[in-house]
Amino acid sequence: MMKCKTILSACILALTTIGAFAQDIPQSQVPAVVVNSFQQKFPKAKGVDWELKAGLYEAEFETGLFGTDHEVWIQSNGKIVRHKEELAKNDLPKAVIANVKKEFPGYRIEDVKKITEEQKVTYAFEVKNGSNEWKLVVDPKGNVLGKVRD
């Protein structure tokens, strides 16, 4: 369990640290191979903002009628290495919802994100009950990979 907390904390720290060195860039300065890879994977992307973070190109954008938020990290060769998308709570796998209800009875699920890295999917979200709040990372079967009290 301590290992999971350490991994989750390291991931959160890495992402916030990378953000400190981010540089907004116009799409015209993004390599064509990166833009082409992005446009092939997300042809309906709207409101795309590009940043260069630690050698990766990050695109923040929206899709769909209700403006679902996405973030995608792409290497300079066009390979997508990470995709984070906003999800509705009801879009979580049933096993995830069932396990959260069992381990956190009376808590509500908020701020759901689906994260795909190298074909591996995880879900990150918050569970809240009054003043108690946890940030969780779980696998598609609902197994808690990391949790941090917020």
Short mmCIF file of C-alpha atoms in Angstrom, two decimals:
data_model
loop_
_atom_site.label_atom_id
_atom_site.label_comp_id
_atom_site.label_asym_id
_atom_site.label_seq_id
_atom_site.Cartn_x
_atom_site.Cartn_y
_atom_site.Cartn_z
CA MET A 1 0.00 0.00 0.00
CA MET A 2 2.82 2.36 0.83
CA LYS A 3 4.33 1.63 -2.59
CA CYS A 4 1.05 2.68 -4.27
CA LYS A 5 0.97 5.94 -2.31
CA THR A 6 4.58 6.61 -3.27
CA ILE A 7 3.90 5.92 -6.96
CA LEU A 8 0.75 8.09 -6.96
CA SER A 9 2.54 10.91 -5.15
CA ALA A 10 5.46 10.70 -7.59
CA CYS A 11 3.09 10.83 -10.57
CA ILE A 12 1.26 13.86 -9.19
CA LEU A 13 4.55 15.60 -8.40
CA ALA A 14 5.96 14.81 -11.85
CA LEU A 15 2.89 16.16 -13.61
CA THR A 16 2.84 19.37 -11.58
CA THR A 17 6.61 19.82 -11.99
CA ILE A 18 6.40 19.30 -15.74
CA GLY A 19 3.66 21.96 -15.81
CA ALA A 20 6.03 24.46 -14.24
CA PHE A 21 8.27 24.20 -17.31
CA ALA A 22 5.46 24.23 -19.88
CA GLN A 23 5.62 26.56 -22.81
CA ASP A 24 2.53 27.49 -24.85
CA ILE A 25 3.22 27.25 -28.56
CA PRO A 26 1.18 27.93 -31.69
CA GLN A 27 0.24 24.91 -33.79
CA SER A 28 2.47 26.27 -36.57
CA GLN A 29 5.48 25.47 -34.34
CA VAL A 30 4.36 21.87 -33.68
CA PRO A 31 6.07 19.33 -35.99
CA ALA A 32 3.83 18.17 -38.86
CA VAL A 33 4.20 14.52 -37.83
CA VAL A 34 2.82 15.40 -34.37
CA VAL A 35 -0.10 17.42 -35.77
CA ASN A 36 -0.93 14.69 -38.30
CA SER A 37 -0.89 11.98 -35.64
CA PHE A 38 -3.11 14.11 -33.41
CA GLN A 39 -5.59 14.93 -36.20
CA GLN A 40 -5.84 11.27 -37.26
CA LYS A 41 -6.63 10.16 -33.70
CA PHE A 42 -8.88 13.12 -32.80
CA PRO A 43 -10.47 14.45 -36.01
CA LYS A 44 -13.30 16.21 -34.13
CA ALA A 45 -11.08 18.06 -31.65
CA LYS A 46 -12.10 21.67 -30.92
CA GLY A 47 -10.28 24.50 -29.17
CA VAL A 48 -6.85 22.86 -29.34
CA ASP A 49 -4.11 24.45 -27.21
CA TRP A 50 -0.54 23.20 -27.63
CA GLU A 51 2.24 23.22 -25.06
CA LEU A 52 5.75 21.83 -25.05
CA LYS A 53 6.49 20.04 -21.77
CA ALA A 54 9.69 18.15 -21.06
CA GLY A 55 10.16 17.29 -24.73
CA LEU A 56 6.55 16.15 -25.24
CA TYR A 57 3.87 18.00 -27.14
CA GLU A 58 0.69 18.32 -25.11
CA ALA A 59 -2.61 19.14 -26.75
CA GLU A 60 -5.55 20.20 -24.61
CA PHE A 61 -8.87 20.14 -26.42
CA GLU A 62 -12.57 19.33 -26.30
CA THR A 63 -14.76 16.91 -28.21
CA GLY A 64 -18.44 16.22 -28.49
CA LEU A 65 -21.61 18.18 -28.02
CA PHE A 66 -20.94 18.90 -24.34
CA GLY A 67 -17.24 19.74 -24.67
CA THR A 68 -15.56 16.72 -23.08
CA ASP A 69 -12.05 17.75 -21.95
CA HIS A 70 -9.01 15.84 -23.20
CA GLU A 71 -5.25 16.07 -22.80
CA VAL A 72 -2.89 14.09 -24.98
CA TRP A 73 0.91 13.87 -24.84
CA ILE A 74 2.74 13.13 -28.10
CA GLN A 75 6.40 12.45 -28.78
CA SER A 76 8.17 14.39 -31.53
CA ASN A 77 7.93 11.27 -33.76
CA GLY A 78 4.11 11.40 -33.54
CA LYS A 79 3.65 8.56 -31.05
CA ILE A 80 0.87 9.22 -28.55
CA VAL A 81 2.18 8.27 -25.12
CA ARG A 82 -0.66 9.39 -22.85
CA HIS A 83 -4.30 10.35 -23.22
CA LYS A 84 -6.42 11.70 -20.38
CA GLU A 85 -10.11 12.29 -20.95
CA GLU A 86 -12.92 13.54 -18.77
CA LEU A 87 -15.66 10.98 -18.11
CA ALA A 88 -19.09 11.03 -16.56
CA LYS A 89 -19.30 8.94 -13.40
CA ASN A 90 -21.78 6.64 -15.14
CA ASP A 91 -19.19 5.87 -17.85
CA LEU A 92 -16.93 4.13 -15.32
CA PRO A 93 -16.86 0.33 -15.63
CA LYS A 94 -19.44 -1.33 -13.37
CA ALA A 95 -16.67 -3.14 -11.48
CA VAL A 96 -15.06 0.21 -10.58
CA ILE A 97 -18.32 1.67 -9.27
CA ALA A 98 -19.10 -1.51 -7.31
CA ASN A 99 -15.67 -1.60 -5.67
CA VAL A 100 -15.79 2.09 -4.73
CA LYS A 101 -19.23 1.61 -3.15
CA LYS A 102 -17.83 -1.33 -1.17
CA GLU A 103 -14.59 0.35 -0.04
CA PHE A 104 -16.00 3.88 0.39
CA PRO A 105 -19.66 3.45 1.43
CA GLY A 106 -21.58 6.72 1.39
CA TYR A 107 -18.98 8.52 -0.73
CA ARG A 108 -19.79 10.18 -4.04
CA ILE A 109 -17.54 9.98 -7.08
CA GLU A 110 -16.43 13.23 -8.75
CA ASP A 111 -13.98 14.56 -11.34
CA VAL A 112 -13.52 11.30 -13.28
CA LYS A 113 -10.65 10.91 -15.74
CA LYS A 114 -9.76 7.95 -17.93
CA ILE A 115 -6.01 7.70 -18.52
CA THR A 116 -4.53 5.57 -21.28
CA GLU A 117 -0.77 4.97 -21.42
CA GLU A 118 0.77 2.31 -23.67
CA GLN A 119 -2.58 0.46 -24.00
CA LYS A 120 -2.94 0.42 -20.18
CA VAL A 121 -6.09 2.08 -18.87
CA THR A 122 -6.55 3.52 -15.39
CA TYR A 123 -9.20 5.76 -13.89
CA ALA A 124 -8.46 8.70 -11.60
CA PHE A 125 -11.16 10.43 -9.58
CA GLU A 126 -12.11 11.88 -6.22
CA VAL A 127 -14.46 10.34 -3.68
CA LYS A 128 -16.09 12.68 -1.17
CA ASN A 129 -18.19 12.28 1.95
CA GLY A 130 -18.70 15.49 3.90
CA SER A 131 -15.23 16.77 4.80
CA ASN A 132 -13.54 13.46 3.88
CA GLU A 133 -12.01 13.38 0.43
CA TRP A 134 -9.70 10.91 -1.33
CA LYS A 135 -8.01 10.94 -4.73
CA LEU A 136 -8.01 7.44 -6.19
CA VAL A 137 -6.37 5.69 -9.11
CA VAL A 138 -7.95 2.35 -10.01
CA ASP A 139 -7.66 -0.26 -12.74
CA PRO A 140 -10.64 -1.25 -14.94
CA LYS A 141 -11.55 -4.02 -12.48
CA GLY A 142 -11.86 -1.53 -9.62
CA ASN A 143 -8.63 -2.45 -7.84
CA VAL A 144 -7.21 0.59 -6.05
CA LEU A 145 -3.70 1.27 -7.38
CA GLY A 146 -3.19 4.39 -5.30
CA LYS A 147 -5.06 6.65 -2.91
CA VAL A 148 -4.18 9.93 -1.27
CA ARG A 149 -6.23 11.79 1.32
CA ASP A 150 -7.03 15.24 -0.02
#
